[in-house]
Amino acid sequence: LTRDNFQSGEWKELEFKEYNYSAKGQPLEGGNLHPLLKVRAQLKQIFLCMGFEEMPTNNFVESSFWNFDALFQPQQHPARDSHDTFFLEARSTTKILPEDYVLRVTQVHESGGYGSRGYAYDWKREEANKNLLRTHTTSVSSRMLYQLAQKPFAPKKYFSIDRVFRNEAVDRTHLAEFHQIEGLVCDRGLTLCDLIGVLHDFFSRLGMTKLKFKPAYNPYTEPSMEIFSYHEGFKKWVEVGNSGMFRPEMLQPMGLPEDVQVIAWGLSLERPTMILYGIDSIRDLFGHKILG
Ligand SMILES: COC[C@@H]1[C@H](c2ccc(C#Cc3ccccc3)cc2)[C@@H]2CN(C(=O)Nc3ccc(OC4CC4)cc3)C[C@@H](O)[C@@H](O)CN12
């Protein structure tokens, strides 16, 4: 049946075969969810089942204060250099800081306190005011912990999964941005055993039941541990994240009770996704290649 013979009325003389109502339709070429989004949904479900609340991570732009100073990361730390961090020229006028808290952060950086000697340098407010693209979601954790400290204490379990930005050389497994996954538990009397226990619980839900931990260093956690999991497929230990206990120099200036500890850990979303989907180059995660 064509437009012409339909318009001319010729169709009335034509013979047509019986319409087959049980014929299958053309297969639809549906879309696919991106592997990163599927793994993100799986990890979000793991955190929710463990009773964690999601933190609000909808601000890529952050002040150096929440990204570094609140975490007791000194202003001369190399990670605060423009070789590692994307600073923005636009000066933000909207970001106000709680001045009493800024004073306590100044003091703990300059002269210590809470059992710490501090870093003995002249802390500069203009350095803390610089805006940047957050280098980790721990900047959101510091905001949430500060807010928690402004109310009568109640234990909390938070998580975040979102983009972070680092001014790093791009290679097969590293881009200038990646998705960080972070979990934290804030409660009275937590110890390293609690951190090890929650890591076993979390990673076992990802199928990683054989873990080992190595001492590490982070400016904002003490002690810190690198997390390794034995990968049966590769027959080798794979580094699967980093963790630690936030330092008193970070928690005490916020106003959290002295006996409150925070255990926290982090990993990336890209690394597990690449391994779970057998993707060799991180660019294939973001390119136009059709992923199965
Ligand atoms: C600039 O690189 C940072 C990123 C990223 C990372 C590292 C540390 C943190 C953190 C933290 C932290 C520490 C203390 C307190 C709060 C947060 C977050 C992300 C991964 C962390 N890593 C990482 O994700 N590795 C990983 C994770 C899961 C995985 O699953 C597979 C199915 C088996 C495989 C691998 C470890 C390495 O890949 C590392 O070389 C790269 N790291």
Coordinates of C-alpha atoms and ligand atoms in Angstrom, one line a residue:
L1 CA 0.0 0.0 0.0
T2 CA 1.6 3.3 -1.1
R3 CA 0.7 7.0 -0.7
D4 CA -0.1 7.2 -4.5
N5 CA -2.4 4.2 -4.7
F6 CA -4.0 5.2 -1.4
Q7 CA -4.8 8.7 -2.7
S8 CA -5.8 7.5 -6.2
G9 CA -8.3 5.0 -4.8
E10 CA -6.4 2.2 -6.6
W11 CA -6.0 0.3 -3.3
K12 CA -9.6 -0.8 -3.6
E13 CA -8.6 -3.1 -6.6
L14 CA -5.5 -4.5 -4.8
E15 CA -5.3 -8.0 -3.1
F16 CA -3.8 -8.0 0.4
K17 CA -2.8 -11.0 2.5
E18 CA -4.5 -11.5 5.9
Y19 CA -3.1 -9.2 8.6
N20 CA -1.1 -11.3 11.1
Y21 CA -2.0 -9.9 14.5
S22 CA 0.4 -12.3 16.3
A23 CA 3.5 -11.1 14.3
K24 CA 6.2 -9.7 16.6
G25 CA 7.1 -6.0 16.3
Q26 CA 10.5 -4.8 15.2
P27 CA 13.0 -5.3 18.1
L28 CA 13.5 -1.9 19.7
E29 CA 17.1 -0.7 20.0
G30 CA 16.7 0.5 23.7
G31 CA 19.4 2.4 25.5
N32 CA 21.7 1.1 28.3
L33 CA 22.4 2.5 31.7
H34 CA 26.0 3.7 31.9
P35 CA 28.2 1.2 33.9
L36 CA 29.3 4.0 36.3
L37 CA 25.6 4.7 37.1
K38 CA 24.9 1.0 37.7
V39 CA 27.8 0.6 40.1
R40 CA 26.9 3.9 41.8
A41 CA 23.4 2.6 42.4
Q42 CA 24.8 -0.7 43.8
L43 CA 27.1 1.2 46.2
K44 CA 24.3 3.6 47.3
Q45 CA 22.1 0.6 48.0
I46 CA 24.9 -1.0 50.1
F47 CA 25.3 2.2 52.2
L48 CA 21.5 2.5 52.7
C49 CA 21.2 -1.1 53.8
M50 CA 24.0 -0.4 56.3
G51 CA 21.9 2.5 57.7
F52 CA 24.0 5.4 56.2
E53 CA 22.5 8.7 55.2
E54 CA 23.6 10.4 51.9
M55 CA 25.4 13.7 52.3
P56 CA 24.4 16.7 50.0
T57 CA 27.3 16.9 47.5
N58 CA 25.8 19.3 45.0
N59 CA 28.5 21.8 45.2
F60 CA 31.6 21.2 43.0
V61 CA 33.0 24.6 44.0
E62 CA 34.3 24.7 47.5
S63 CA 36.3 27.0 49.7
S64 CA 39.8 26.0 50.7
F65 CA 38.6 26.4 54.2
W66 CA 36.2 23.4 54.1
N67 CA 38.4 21.4 51.7
F68 CA 41.6 21.8 53.6
D69 CA 41.8 24.1 56.6
A70 CA 38.9 22.5 58.5
L71 CA 40.6 19.1 57.9
F72 CA 43.8 20.4 59.6
Q73 CA 45.6 20.4 56.3
P74 CA 48.3 23.1 56.6
Q75 CA 48.3 25.9 54.1
Q76 CA 51.8 25.1 52.8
H77 CA 50.8 21.4 52.1
P78 CA 51.8 20.5 48.5
A79 CA 48.2 19.2 47.8
R80 CA 47.1 22.9 48.2
D81 CA 49.3 23.9 45.3
S82 CA 47.8 24.8 41.9
H83 CA 49.8 21.9 40.4
D84 CA 47.4 19.5 42.3
T85 CA 44.3 21.6 42.8
F86 CA 42.0 23.6 40.4
F87 CA 41.6 27.0 42.0
L88 CA 39.0 29.4 40.7
E89 CA 39.7 33.1 40.0
A90 CA 36.2 34.1 40.9
R91 CA 36.2 35.2 44.5
S92 CA 33.1 34.0 46.2
T93 CA 31.2 36.6 48.2
T94 CA 28.4 34.3 49.2
K95 CA 30.4 31.8 51.3
I96 CA 30.3 33.1 54.9
L97 CA 32.2 31.2 57.6
P98 CA 31.3 30.9 61.3
E99 CA 33.9 33.3 62.7
D100 CA 34.2 31.6 66.1
Y101 CA 35.0 28.3 64.4
V102 CA 37.5 30.0 62.0
L103 CA 39.3 31.4 65.1
R104 CA 39.6 27.9 66.7
V105 CA 40.9 26.5 63.3
T106 CA 43.4 29.4 63.2
Q107 CA 44.6 28.5 66.7
V108 CA 44.9 24.8 66.1
H109 CA 46.9 25.3 62.9
E110 CA 49.2 28.0 64.5
S111 CA 49.7 26.7 68.0
G112 CA 47.9 23.4 68.4
G113 CA 45.7 22.5 71.3
Y114 CA 43.6 19.4 72.2
G115 CA 47.0 17.7 72.8
S116 CA 48.5 18.8 69.5
R117 CA 51.5 21.1 68.9
G118 CA 50.0 22.5 65.7
Y119 CA 52.1 23.5 62.7
A120 CA 53.6 26.7 64.1
Y121 CA 53.0 28.9 61.0
D122 CA 51.0 32.1 60.4
W123 CA 47.7 31.0 59.2
K124 CA 46.2 33.3 56.5
R125 CA 42.5 33.9 56.0
E126 CA 42.9 34.9 52.4
E127 CA 44.4 31.4 51.7
A128 CA 41.3 29.8 53.3
N129 CA 39.0 32.0 51.3
K130 CA 40.3 30.8 47.9
N131 CA 37.7 28.9 45.9
L132 CA 38.5 25.6 44.2
L133 CA 37.0 22.5 42.6
R134 CA 36.8 20.1 45.6
T135 CA 39.6 17.6 45.6
H136 CA 37.7 15.1 47.7
T137 CA 34.2 14.7 49.1
T138 CA 35.8 14.9 52.6
S139 CA 35.1 18.6 52.2
V140 CA 31.4 17.7 52.5
S141 CA 32.1 15.5 55.4
S142 CA 33.8 18.4 57.3
R143 CA 30.7 20.6 56.7
M144 CA 28.3 17.9 57.9
L145 CA 30.4 17.1 61.0
Y146 CA 30.5 20.9 61.8
Q147 CA 26.7 21.1 61.5
L148 CA 26.4 17.9 63.7
A149 CA 28.5 19.6 66.4
Q150 CA 26.1 22.6 66.6
K151 CA 23.4 20.4 68.0
P152 CA 23.1 18.1 71.1
F153 CA 25.3 15.1 70.1
A154 CA 23.7 12.2 68.4
P155 CA 25.6 9.4 66.5
K156 CA 25.5 9.6 62.7
K157 CA 26.5 7.4 59.7
Y158 CA 27.0 9.4 56.4
F159 CA 28.1 8.6 52.9
S160 CA 28.8 10.4 49.7
I161 CA 29.4 9.4 46.1
D162 CA 30.2 12.3 43.7
R163 CA 32.7 13.9 41.4
V164 CA 36.0 15.3 42.7
F165 CA 38.7 17.2 40.7
R166 CA 42.5 17.0 40.8
N167 CA 45.0 18.8 38.6
E168 CA 46.8 15.6 37.8
A169 CA 48.5 14.1 34.7
V170 CA 46.0 12.2 32.7
D171 CA 46.9 8.6 31.9
R172 CA 45.2 5.2 31.1
T173 CA 43.7 4.9 34.6
H174 CA 43.6 8.6 35.8
L175 CA 41.6 11.6 34.6
A176 CA 41.6 15.1 36.1
E177 CA 38.3 14.1 37.8
F178 CA 36.8 11.0 39.3
H179 CA 34.0 9.9 41.5
Q180 CA 34.9 9.5 45.2
I181 CA 32.9 7.2 47.4
E182 CA 33.2 8.1 51.2
G183 CA 31.7 6.6 54.3
L184 CA 31.9 7.8 57.9
V185 CA 30.6 6.8 61.3
C186 CA 30.5 9.4 64.1
D187 CA 30.0 8.1 67.6
R188 CA 31.4 8.1 71.2
G189 CA 34.3 5.8 71.9
L190 CA 34.9 4.4 68.4
T191 CA 38.2 2.7 67.9
L192 CA 40.3 1.4 65.0
C193 CA 38.6 -2.0 65.6
D194 CA 35.3 -0.4 64.7
L195 CA 36.8 1.0 61.5
I196 CA 38.2 -2.5 60.6
G197 CA 34.9 -4.1 61.3
V198 CA 32.9 -1.6 59.2
L199 CA 35.3 -2.0 56.3
H200 CA 34.9 -5.8 56.4
D201 CA 31.1 -5.4 56.4
F202 CA 31.2 -2.8 53.6
F203 CA 33.6 -4.6 51.3
S204 CA 32.1 -8.0 51.9
R205 CA 28.9 -6.6 50.3
L206 CA 31.0 -6.0 47.2
G207 CA 32.2 -9.6 47.3
M208 CA 35.6 -8.7 48.8
T209 CA 35.9 -11.0 51.9
K210 CA 39.7 -11.2 52.1
L211 CA 41.1 -7.8 53.3
K212 CA 44.4 -6.6 54.7
F213 CA 45.4 -3.2 55.9
K214 CA 48.7 -1.3 55.7
P215 CA 49.6 1.8 57.7
A216 CA 49.3 5.0 55.6
Y217 CA 49.4 8.8 56.0
N218 CA 46.6 11.3 55.5
P219 CA 46.8 14.9 56.8
Y220 CA 43.4 14.6 58.4
T221 CA 43.4 11.1 59.8
E222 CA 45.5 9.4 62.4
P223 CA 45.9 6.4 62.3
S224 CA 45.4 5.9 58.6
M225 CA 45.2 2.6 56.7
E226 CA 45.4 1.6 53.0
I227 CA 42.9 -1.2 52.3
F228 CA 43.8 -4.2 50.1
S229 CA 41.6 -7.0 48.9
Y230 CA 42.8 -10.3 47.5
H231 CA 41.4 -10.6 44.0
E232 CA 40.8 -14.3 43.1
G233 CA 40.7 -13.5 39.4
F234 CA 44.0 -11.6 39.2
K235 CA 45.5 -13.8 42.0
K236 CA 47.0 -10.8 43.7
W237 CA 46.2 -8.1 46.3
V238 CA 44.5 -5.0 44.9
E239 CA 44.5 -1.6 46.7
V240 CA 40.8 -0.9 47.1
G241 CA 40.7 2.2 49.2
N242 CA 42.1 4.4 52.1
S243 CA 40.7 5.0 55.6
G244 CA 41.4 6.4 59.0
M245 CA 40.2 8.1 62.1
F246 CA 39.7 11.9 61.8
R247 CA 42.2 13.8 64.0
P248 CA 41.2 15.6 67.2
E249 CA 42.7 18.8 65.6
M250 CA 39.9 18.5 63.0
L251 CA 37.0 17.4 65.3
Q252 CA 37.6 19.3 68.5
P253 CA 37.6 22.9 66.9
M254 CA 34.1 22.0 65.5
G255 CA 32.8 21.6 69.0
L256 CA 32.2 17.8 69.0
P257 CA 32.4 16.2 72.5
E258 CA 35.9 15.0 73.5
D259 CA 34.9 11.3 73.5
V260 CA 33.4 11.4 70.0
Q261 CA 35.5 9.8 67.3
V262 CA 34.9 9.6 63.5
I263 CA 36.0 6.6 61.4
A264 CA 36.0 7.1 57.7
W265 CA 37.1 5.5 54.4
G266 CA 37.1 6.3 50.7
L267 CA 37.5 4.6 47.3
S268 CA 36.8 5.6 43.7
L269 CA 33.8 4.6 41.6
E270 CA 35.9 4.3 38.4
R271 CA 38.3 1.6 39.6
P272 CA 35.6 -1.0 40.7
T273 CA 33.6 -0.2 37.6
M274 CA 36.6 -0.7 35.3
I275 CA 37.4 -4.0 37.0
L276 CA 33.8 -5.3 37.2
Y277 CA 33.2 -4.5 33.5
G278 CA 36.7 -5.4 32.2
I279 CA 37.4 -1.9 30.9
D280 CA 41.1 -1.3 30.4
S281 CA 41.2 2.5 29.7
I282 CA 39.3 5.0 31.9
R283 CA 38.7 7.0 28.7
D284 CA 36.4 4.2 27.5
L285 CA 34.2 5.0 30.5
F286 CA 33.6 8.4 29.1
G287 CA 34.0 7.9 25.4
H288 CA 31.5 7.1 22.8
K289 CA 32.4 3.4 22.7
I290 CA 29.4 1.1 23.0
L291 CA 29.8 -0.8 26.3
G292 CA 28.1 -4.1 26.6
Ligands
LIG1 C1 44.0 10.0 43.3 O1 43.7 8.6 43.5 C2 42.8 8.4 44.4 C3 42.1 7.2 44.0 C4 40.8 6.8 44.8 C5 40.7 7.2 46.2 C6 41.8 7.1 47.1 C7 41.5 7.5 48.5 C8 40.3 7.9 48.9 C9 40.0 8.2 50.2 C10 39.8 8.5 51.4 C11 39.6 8.8 52.7 C12 40.5 8.4 53.7 C13 40.3 8.7 55.0 C14 39.1 9.3 55.4 C15 38.1 9.7 54.4 C16 38.4 9.4 53.1 C17 39.2 8.0 47.9 C18 39.4 7.6 46.6 C19 41.3 5.4 44.6 C20 41.2 4.4 45.6 N1 41.4 3.0 45.1 C21 40.3 2.3 44.6 O2 39.2 2.8 44.6 N2 40.6 1.0 44.3 C22 39.6 0.1 44.0 C23 38.4 0.1 44.6 C24 37.5 -1.0 44.4 C25 37.8 -2.0 43.6 O3 36.9 -3.0 43.4 C26 37.1 -4.0 42.4 C27 36.0 -4.9 42.2 C28 37.3 -5.3 42.8 C29 39.1 -2.0 42.9 C30 40.0 -1.0 43.2 C31 42.8 2.5 45.3 C32 43.6 2.8 44.0 O4 42.9 2.6 42.8 C33 44.3 4.2 43.9 O5 45.4 4.0 43.1 C34 43.4 5.2 43.3 N3 42.7 5.9 44.3

